[in-house]
mmCIF file of C-alpha atoms and ligand atoms in Angstrom:
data_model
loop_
_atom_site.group_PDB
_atom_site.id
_atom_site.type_symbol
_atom_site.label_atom_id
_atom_site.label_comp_id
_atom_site.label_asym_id
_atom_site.label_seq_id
_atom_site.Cartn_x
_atom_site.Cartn_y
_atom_site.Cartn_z
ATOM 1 C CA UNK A 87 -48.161 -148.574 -23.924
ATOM 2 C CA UNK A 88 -48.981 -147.973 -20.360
ATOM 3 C CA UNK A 89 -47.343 -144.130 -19.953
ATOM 4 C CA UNK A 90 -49.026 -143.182 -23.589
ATOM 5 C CA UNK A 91 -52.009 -140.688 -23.638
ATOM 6 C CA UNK A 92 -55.340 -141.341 -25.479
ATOM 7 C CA UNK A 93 -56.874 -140.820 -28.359
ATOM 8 C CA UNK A 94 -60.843 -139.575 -27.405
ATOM 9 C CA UNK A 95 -62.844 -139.104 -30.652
ATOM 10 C CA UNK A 96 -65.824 -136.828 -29.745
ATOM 11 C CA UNK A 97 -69.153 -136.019 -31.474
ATOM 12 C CA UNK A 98 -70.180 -132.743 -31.473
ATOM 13 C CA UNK A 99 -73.700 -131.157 -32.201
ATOM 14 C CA UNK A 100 -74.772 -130.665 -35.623
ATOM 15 C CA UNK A 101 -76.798 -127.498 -35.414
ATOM 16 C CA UNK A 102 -78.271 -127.435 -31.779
ATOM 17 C CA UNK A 103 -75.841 -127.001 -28.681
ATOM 18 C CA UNK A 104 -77.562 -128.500 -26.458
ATOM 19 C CA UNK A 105 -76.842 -131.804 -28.313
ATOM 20 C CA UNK A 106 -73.420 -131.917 -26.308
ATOM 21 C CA UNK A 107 -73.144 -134.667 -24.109
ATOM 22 C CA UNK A 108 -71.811 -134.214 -20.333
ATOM 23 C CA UNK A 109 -68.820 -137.296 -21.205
ATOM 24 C CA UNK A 110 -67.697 -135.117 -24.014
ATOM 25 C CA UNK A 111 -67.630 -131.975 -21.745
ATOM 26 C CA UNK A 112 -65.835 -133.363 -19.250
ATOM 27 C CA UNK A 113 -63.401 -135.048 -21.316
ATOM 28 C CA UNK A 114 -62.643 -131.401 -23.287
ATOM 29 C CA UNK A 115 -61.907 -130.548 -19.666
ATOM 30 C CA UNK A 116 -59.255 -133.204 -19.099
ATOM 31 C CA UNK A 117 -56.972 -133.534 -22.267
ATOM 32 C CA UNK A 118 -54.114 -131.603 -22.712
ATOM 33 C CA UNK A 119 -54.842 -131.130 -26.611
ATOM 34 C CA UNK A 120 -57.750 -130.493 -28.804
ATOM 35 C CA UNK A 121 -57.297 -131.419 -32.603
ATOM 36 C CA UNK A 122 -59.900 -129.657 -35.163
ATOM 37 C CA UNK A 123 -60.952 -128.788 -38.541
ATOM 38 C CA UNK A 124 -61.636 -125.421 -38.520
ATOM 39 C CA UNK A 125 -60.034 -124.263 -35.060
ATOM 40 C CA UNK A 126 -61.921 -120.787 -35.204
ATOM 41 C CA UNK A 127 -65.009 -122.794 -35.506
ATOM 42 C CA UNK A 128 -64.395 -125.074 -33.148
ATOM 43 C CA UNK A 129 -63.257 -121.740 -30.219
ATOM 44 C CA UNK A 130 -66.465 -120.638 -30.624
ATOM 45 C CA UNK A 131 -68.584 -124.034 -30.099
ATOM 46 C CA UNK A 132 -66.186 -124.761 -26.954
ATOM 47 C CA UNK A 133 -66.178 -121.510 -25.228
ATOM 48 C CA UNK A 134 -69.944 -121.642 -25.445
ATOM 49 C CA UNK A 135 -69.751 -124.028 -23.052
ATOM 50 C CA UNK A 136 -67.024 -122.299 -21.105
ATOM 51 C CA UNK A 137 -63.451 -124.797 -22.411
ATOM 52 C CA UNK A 138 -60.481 -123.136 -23.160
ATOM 53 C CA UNK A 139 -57.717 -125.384 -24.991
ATOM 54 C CA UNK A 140 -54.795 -125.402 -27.207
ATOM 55 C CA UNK A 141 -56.068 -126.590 -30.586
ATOM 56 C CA UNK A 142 -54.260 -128.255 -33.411
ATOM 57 C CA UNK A 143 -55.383 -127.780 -36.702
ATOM 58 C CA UNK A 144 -56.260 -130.784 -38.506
ATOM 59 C CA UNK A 145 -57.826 -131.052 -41.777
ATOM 60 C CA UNK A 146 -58.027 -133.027 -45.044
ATOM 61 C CA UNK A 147 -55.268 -131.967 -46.376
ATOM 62 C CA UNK A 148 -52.916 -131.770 -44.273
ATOM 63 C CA UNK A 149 -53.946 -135.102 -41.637
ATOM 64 C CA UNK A 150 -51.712 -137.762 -43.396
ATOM 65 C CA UNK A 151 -48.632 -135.621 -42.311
ATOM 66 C CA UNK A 152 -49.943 -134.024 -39.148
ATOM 67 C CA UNK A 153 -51.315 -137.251 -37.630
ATOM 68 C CA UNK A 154 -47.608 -138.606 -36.873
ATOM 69 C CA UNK A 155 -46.874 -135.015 -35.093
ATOM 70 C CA UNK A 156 -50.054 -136.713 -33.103
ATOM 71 C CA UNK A 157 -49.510 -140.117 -32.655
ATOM 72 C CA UNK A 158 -45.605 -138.685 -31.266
ATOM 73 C CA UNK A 159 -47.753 -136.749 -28.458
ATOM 74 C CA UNK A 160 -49.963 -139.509 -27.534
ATOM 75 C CA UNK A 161 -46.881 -141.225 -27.026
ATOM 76 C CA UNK A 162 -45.263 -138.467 -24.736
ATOM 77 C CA UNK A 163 -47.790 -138.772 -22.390
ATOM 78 C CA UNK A 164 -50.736 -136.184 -23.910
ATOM 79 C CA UNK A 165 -54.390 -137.080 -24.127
ATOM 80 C CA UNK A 166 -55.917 -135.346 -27.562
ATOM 81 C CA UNK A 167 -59.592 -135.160 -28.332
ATOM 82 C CA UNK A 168 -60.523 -135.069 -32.038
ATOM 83 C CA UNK A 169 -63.598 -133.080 -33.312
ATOM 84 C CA UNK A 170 -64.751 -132.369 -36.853
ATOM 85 C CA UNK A 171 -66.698 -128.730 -37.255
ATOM 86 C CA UNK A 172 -69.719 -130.348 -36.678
ATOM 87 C CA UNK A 173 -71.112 -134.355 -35.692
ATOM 88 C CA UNK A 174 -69.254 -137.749 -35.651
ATOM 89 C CA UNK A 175 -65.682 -136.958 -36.667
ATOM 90 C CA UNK A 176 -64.363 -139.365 -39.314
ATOM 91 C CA UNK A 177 -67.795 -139.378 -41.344
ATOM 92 C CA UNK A 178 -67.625 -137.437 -44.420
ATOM 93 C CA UNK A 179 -64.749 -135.688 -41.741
ATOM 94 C CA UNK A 180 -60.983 -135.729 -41.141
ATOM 95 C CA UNK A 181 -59.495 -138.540 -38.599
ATOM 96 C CA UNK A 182 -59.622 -141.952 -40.408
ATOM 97 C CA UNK A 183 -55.603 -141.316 -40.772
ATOM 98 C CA UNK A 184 -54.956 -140.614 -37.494
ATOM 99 C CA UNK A 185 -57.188 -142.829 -36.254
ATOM 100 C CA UNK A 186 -55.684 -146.075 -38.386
ATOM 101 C CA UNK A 187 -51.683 -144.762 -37.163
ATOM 102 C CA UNK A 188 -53.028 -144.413 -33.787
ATOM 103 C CA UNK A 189 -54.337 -148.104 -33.703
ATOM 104 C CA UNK A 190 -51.355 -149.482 -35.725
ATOM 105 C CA UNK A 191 -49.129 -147.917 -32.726
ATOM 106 C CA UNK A 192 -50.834 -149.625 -30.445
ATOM 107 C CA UNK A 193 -52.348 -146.574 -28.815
ATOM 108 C CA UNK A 194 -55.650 -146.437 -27.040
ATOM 109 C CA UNK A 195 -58.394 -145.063 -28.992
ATOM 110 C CA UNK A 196 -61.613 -144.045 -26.763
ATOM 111 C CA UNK A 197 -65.218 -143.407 -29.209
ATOM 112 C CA UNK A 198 -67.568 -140.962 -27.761
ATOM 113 C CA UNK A 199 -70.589 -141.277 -29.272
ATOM 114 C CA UNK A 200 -73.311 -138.472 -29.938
ATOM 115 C CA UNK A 201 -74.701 -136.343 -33.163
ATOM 116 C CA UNK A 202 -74.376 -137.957 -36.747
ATOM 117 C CA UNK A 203 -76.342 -136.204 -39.452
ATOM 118 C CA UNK A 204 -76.904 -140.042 -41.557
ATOM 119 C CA UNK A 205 -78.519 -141.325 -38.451
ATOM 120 C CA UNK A 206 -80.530 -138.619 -37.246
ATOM 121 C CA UNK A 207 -81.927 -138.152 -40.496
ATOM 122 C CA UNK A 208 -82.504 -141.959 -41.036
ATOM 123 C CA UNK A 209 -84.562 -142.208 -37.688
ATOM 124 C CA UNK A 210 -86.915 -139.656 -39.089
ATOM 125 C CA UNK A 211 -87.087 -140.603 -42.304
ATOM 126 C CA UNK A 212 -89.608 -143.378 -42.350
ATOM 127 C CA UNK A 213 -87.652 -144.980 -44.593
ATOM 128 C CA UNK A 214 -86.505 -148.759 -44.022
ATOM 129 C CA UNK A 215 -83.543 -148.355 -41.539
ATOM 130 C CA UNK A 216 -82.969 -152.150 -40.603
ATOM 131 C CA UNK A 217 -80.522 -152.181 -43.179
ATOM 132 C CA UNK A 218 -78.510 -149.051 -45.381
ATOM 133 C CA UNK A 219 -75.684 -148.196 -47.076
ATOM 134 C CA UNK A 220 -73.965 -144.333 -46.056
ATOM 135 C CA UNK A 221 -72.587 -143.334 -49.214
ATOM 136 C CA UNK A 222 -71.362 -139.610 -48.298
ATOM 137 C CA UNK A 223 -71.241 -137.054 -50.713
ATOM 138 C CA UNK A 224 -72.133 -137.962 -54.783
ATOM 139 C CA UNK A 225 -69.686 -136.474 -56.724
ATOM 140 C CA UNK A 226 -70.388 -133.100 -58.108
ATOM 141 C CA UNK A 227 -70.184 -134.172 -62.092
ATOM 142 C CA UNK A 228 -73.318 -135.250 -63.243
ATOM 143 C CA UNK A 229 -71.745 -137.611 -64.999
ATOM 144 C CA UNK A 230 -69.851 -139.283 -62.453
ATOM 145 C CA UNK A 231 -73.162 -138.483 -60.330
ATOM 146 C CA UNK A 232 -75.146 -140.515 -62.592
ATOM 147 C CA UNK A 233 -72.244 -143.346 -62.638
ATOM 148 C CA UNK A 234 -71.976 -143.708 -58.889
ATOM 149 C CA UNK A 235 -76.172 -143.798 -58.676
ATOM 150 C CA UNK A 236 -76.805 -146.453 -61.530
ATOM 151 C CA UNK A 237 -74.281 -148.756 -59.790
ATOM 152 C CA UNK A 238 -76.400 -148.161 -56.896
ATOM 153 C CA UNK A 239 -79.362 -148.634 -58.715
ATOM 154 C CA UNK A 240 -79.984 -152.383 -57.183
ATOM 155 C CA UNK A 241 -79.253 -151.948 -54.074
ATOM 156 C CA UNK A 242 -81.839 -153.286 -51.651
ATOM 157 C CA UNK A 243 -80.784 -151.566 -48.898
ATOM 158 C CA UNK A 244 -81.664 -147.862 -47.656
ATOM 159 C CA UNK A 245 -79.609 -145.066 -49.171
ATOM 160 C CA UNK A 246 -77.760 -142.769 -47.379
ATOM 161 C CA UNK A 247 -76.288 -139.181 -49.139
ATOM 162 C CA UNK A 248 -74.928 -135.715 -47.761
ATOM 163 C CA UNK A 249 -75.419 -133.060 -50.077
ATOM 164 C CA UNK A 250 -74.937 -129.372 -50.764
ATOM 165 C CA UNK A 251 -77.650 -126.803 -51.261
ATOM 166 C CA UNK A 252 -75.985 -125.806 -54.445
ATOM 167 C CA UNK A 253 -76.300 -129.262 -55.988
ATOM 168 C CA UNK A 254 -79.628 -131.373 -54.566
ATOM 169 C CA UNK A 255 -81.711 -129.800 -57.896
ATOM 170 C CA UNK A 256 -79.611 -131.288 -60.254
ATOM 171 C CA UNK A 257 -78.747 -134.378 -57.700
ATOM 172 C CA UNK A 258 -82.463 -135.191 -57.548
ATOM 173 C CA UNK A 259 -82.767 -134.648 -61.390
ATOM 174 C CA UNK A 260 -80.027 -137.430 -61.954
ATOM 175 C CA UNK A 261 -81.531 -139.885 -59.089
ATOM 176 C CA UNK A 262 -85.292 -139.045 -61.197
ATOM 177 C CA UNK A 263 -83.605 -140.202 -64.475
ATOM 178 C CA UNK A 264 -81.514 -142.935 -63.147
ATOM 179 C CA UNK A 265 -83.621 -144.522 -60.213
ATOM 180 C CA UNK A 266 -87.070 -143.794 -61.753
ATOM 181 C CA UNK A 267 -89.628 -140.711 -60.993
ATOM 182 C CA UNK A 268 -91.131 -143.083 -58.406
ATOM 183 C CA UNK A 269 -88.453 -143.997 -56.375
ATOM 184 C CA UNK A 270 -89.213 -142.987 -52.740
ATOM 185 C CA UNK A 271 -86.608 -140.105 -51.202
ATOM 186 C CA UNK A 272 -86.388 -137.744 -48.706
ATOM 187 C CA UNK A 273 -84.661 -134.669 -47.449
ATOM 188 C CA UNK A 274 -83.753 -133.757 -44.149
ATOM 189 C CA UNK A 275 -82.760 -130.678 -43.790
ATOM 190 C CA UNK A 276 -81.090 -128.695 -41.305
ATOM 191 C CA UNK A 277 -81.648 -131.529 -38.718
ATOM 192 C CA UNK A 278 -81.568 -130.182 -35.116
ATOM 193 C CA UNK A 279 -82.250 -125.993 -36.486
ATOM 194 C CA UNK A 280 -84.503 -123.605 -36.553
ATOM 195 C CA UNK A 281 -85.827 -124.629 -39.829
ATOM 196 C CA UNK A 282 -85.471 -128.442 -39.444
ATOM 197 C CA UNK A 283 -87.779 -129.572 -42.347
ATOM 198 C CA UNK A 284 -88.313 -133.392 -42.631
ATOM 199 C CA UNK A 285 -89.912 -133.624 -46.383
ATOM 200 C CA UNK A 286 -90.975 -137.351 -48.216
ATOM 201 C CA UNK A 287 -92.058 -138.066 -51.414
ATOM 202 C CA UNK A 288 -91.780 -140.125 -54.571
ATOM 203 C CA UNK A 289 -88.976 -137.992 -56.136
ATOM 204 C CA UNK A 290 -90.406 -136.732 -59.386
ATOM 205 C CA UNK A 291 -93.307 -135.304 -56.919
ATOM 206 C CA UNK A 292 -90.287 -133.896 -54.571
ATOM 207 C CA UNK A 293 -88.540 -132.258 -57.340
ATOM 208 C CA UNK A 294 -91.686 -130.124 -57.950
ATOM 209 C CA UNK A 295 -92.453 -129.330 -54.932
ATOM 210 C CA UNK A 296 -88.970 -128.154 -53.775
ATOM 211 C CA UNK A 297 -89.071 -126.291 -57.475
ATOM 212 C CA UNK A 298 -91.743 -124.019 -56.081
ATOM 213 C CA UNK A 299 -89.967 -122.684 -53.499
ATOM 214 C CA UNK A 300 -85.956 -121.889 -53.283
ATOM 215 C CA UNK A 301 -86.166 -121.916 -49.072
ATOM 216 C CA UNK A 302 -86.951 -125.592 -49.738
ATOM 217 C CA UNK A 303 -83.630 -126.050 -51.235
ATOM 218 C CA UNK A 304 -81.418 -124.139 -48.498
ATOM 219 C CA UNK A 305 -79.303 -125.178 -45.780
ATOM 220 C CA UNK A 306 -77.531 -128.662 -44.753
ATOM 221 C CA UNK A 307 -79.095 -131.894 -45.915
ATOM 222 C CA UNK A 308 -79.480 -135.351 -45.626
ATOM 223 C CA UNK A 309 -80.604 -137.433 -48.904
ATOM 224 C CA UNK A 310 -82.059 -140.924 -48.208
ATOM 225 C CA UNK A 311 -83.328 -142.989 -51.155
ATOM 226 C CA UNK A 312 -85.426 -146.125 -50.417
ATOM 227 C CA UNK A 313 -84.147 -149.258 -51.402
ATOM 228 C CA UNK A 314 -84.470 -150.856 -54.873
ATOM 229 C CA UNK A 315 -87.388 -153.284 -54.718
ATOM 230 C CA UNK A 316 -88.472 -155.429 -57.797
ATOM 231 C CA UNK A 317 -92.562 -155.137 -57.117
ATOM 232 C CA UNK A 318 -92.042 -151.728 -56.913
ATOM 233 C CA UNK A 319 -89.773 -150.889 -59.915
ATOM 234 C CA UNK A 320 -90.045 -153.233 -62.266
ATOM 235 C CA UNK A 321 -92.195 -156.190 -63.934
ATOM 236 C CA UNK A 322 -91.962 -159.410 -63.691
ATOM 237 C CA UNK A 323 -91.576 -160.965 -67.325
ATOM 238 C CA UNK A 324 -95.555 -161.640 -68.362
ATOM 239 C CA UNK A 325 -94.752 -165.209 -68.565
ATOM 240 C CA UNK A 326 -93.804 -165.328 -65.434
ATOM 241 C CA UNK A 327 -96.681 -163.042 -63.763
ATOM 242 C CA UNK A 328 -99.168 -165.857 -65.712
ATOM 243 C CA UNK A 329 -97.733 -168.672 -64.106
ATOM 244 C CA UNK A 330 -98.255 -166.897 -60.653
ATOM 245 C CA UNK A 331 -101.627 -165.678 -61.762
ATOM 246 C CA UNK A 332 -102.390 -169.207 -62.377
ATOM 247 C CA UNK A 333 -100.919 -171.274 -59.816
ATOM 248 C CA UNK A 334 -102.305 -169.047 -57.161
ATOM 249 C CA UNK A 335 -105.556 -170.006 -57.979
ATOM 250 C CA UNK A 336 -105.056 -173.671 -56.957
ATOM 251 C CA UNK A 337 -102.926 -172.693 -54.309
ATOM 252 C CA UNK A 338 -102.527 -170.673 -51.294
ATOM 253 C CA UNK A 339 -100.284 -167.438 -53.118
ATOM 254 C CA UNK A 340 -96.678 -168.152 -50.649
ATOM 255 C CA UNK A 341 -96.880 -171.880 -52.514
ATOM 256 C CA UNK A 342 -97.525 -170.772 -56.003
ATOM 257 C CA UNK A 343 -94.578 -168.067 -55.367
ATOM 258 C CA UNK A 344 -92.257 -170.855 -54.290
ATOM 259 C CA UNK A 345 -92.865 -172.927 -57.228
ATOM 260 C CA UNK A 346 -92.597 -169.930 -59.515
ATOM 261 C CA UNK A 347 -89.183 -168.849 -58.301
ATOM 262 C CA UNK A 348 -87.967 -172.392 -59.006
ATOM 263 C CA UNK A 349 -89.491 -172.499 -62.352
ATOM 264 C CA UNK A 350 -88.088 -168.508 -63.417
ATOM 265 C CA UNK A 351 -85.295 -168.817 -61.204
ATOM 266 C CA UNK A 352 -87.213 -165.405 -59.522
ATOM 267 C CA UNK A 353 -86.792 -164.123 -55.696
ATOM 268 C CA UNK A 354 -89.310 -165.513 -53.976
ATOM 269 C CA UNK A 355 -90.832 -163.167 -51.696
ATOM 270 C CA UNK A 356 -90.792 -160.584 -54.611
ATOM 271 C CA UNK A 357 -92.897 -162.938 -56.222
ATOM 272 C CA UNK A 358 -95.122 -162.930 -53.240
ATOM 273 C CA UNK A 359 -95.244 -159.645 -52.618
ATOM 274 C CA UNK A 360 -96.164 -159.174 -56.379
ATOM 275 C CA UNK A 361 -98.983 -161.285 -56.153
ATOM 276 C CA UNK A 362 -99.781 -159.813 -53.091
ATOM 277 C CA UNK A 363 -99.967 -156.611 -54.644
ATOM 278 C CA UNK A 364 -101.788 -156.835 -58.054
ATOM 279 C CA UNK A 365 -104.299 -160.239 -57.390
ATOM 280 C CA UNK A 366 -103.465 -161.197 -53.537
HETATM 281 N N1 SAM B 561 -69.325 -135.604 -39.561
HETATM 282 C C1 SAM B 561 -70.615 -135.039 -39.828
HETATM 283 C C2 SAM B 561 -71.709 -135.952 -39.246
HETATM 284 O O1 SAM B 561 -71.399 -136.746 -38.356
HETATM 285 O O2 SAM B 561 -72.850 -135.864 -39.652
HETATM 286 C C3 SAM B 561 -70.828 -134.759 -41.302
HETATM 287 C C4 SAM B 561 -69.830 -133.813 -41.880
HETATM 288 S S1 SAM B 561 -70.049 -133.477 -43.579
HETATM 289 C C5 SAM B 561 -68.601 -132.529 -43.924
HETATM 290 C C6 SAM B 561 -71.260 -132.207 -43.592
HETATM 291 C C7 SAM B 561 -72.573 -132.663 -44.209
HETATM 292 O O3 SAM B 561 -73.364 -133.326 -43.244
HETATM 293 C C8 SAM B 561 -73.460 -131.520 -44.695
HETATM 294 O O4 SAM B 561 -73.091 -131.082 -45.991
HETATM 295 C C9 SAM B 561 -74.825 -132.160 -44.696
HETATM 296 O O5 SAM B 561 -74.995 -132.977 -45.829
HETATM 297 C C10 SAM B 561 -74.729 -133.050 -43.434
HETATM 298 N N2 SAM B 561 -75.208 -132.306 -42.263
HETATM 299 C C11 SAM B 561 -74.478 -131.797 -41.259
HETATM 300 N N3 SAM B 561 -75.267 -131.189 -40.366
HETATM 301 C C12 SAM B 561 -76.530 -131.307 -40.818
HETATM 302 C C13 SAM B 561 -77.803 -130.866 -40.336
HETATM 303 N N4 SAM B 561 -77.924 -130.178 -39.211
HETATM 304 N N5 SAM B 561 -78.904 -131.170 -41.074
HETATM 305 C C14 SAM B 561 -78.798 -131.884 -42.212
HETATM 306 N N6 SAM B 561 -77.621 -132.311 -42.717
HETATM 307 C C15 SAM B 561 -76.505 -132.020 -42.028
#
């Protein structure tokens, strides 16, 4: 639709202003129409950097029915940036509605990329980030909690969690009991602040050490959970650690491993990395 506006989804900091980019500035400067969560919020971030708009108000629940009062601009002829309170709008954020109607309408959609809590934390974390999983917010019942985390419970890849400073104790509790006290984690809190605090540990250690102190447990926060590996979390049947035991002695330990796995019907490089790890 040539005379139709666009769509301009825009990242805003997470905690530190300055995390802005000079694209998103300049395209608050342009559009005719800014839609937001929290539009008192968002007055305050923009004037900070001197932008003065009309805002729409745009929120959970109310997007499915606003977004066609939306997609009916965009086709007038206005250009609309979206922005969440804080970050990558869309995650864990409003817009996937609008976003999808937009698209279906055959309206241009324009990403511009900056802050994202998941990823900033992830690049600090020290934690596997080749591959990961963002899983958003756990759900507040420890049951359902506990649910959600033992059908995660064999997932290889790297974890990925937002959660609340009213609800990490008990979260971590639940991940201790259902993902073992020696499951690697860690917290990344208030990412960008004052008190950015970057903290690692296997998490029955964490959950002491954030017990000692309730600062420890304030602010926004970023959960990631290594990875379920079998060398690290559970035993190979002894049947089958015998077999490796004894093969890699007449063989180099990547060989005996191989022949294992088709014997046990194993994972091979778990194999290896088992024998690497207890008689490599
Ligand atoms: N759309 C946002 C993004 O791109 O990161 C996330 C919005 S979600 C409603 C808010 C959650 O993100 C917080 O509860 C917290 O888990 C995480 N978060 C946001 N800012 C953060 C920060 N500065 N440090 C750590 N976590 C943060």
């Amino acid at each position: 639709m040539t005379n139709s506006g666009t769509l301009y989804i825009v990242a805003t900091p997470i905690g530190n202003l300055q995390d802005i980019t000079q694209r998103a500035l300049d395209v608050f400067s342009k559009v005719d129409l800014i839609a937001a969560e929290d539009t008192r919020h968002s007055g305050l971030l923009l004037s900070h950097y001197g932008i003065k708009k009309p805002f729409f108000a745009l929120h959970d629940h109310n997007e499915q029915q606003k977004a066609d009062l939306l997609v009916e601009k965009l086709q007038q002829g206005q250009n609309i940036a979206l922005i969440s309170d804080a970050g990558t709008p869309l995650i864990s954020d409003p817009g996937f509605h609008l976003v999808r109607k937009c698209r279906q309408a055959g309206l241009n959609v324009v990403p511009l990329p900056g802050a994202c809590a998941a990823i900033t934390a992830l690049c600090a974390s020290g934690i596997a980030s080749d591959r990961f999983c963002f899983e958003g917010f756990l759900p507040a019942k420890s049951k359902a909690r506990r649910d959600k985390l033992e059908n995660l419970a064999k997932e290889d890849r790297t974890l990925i969690f937002y959660e609340s400073t009213h609800r990490i104790v008990d979260t971590l509790a639940d991940v201790e009991t259902v993902l073992g006290a020696d499951r690697y984690v860690v917290l990344a809190r208030e990412i960008t602040k004052t008190w950015e605090t970057i903290s690692g540990d296997h998490v029955g250690n964490l959950r002491q050490w954030l017990a000692e102190d309730a600062n420890r447990t304030k602010g926004e926060m970023v959960l990631i959970i290594e990875g379920y590996s079998q060398t690290e979390n559970e035993a190979f049947d002894p049947q089958v650690v015998k077999a490796l035991q004894l093969i890699s002695q007449a063989l180099p330990l990547k060989k005996a491993a191989a022949i294992v796995a088709e014997l046990y019907g194993e994972k091979k490089n778990a194999l290896y990395q088992y024998g690497l790890a207890h008689f490599g």
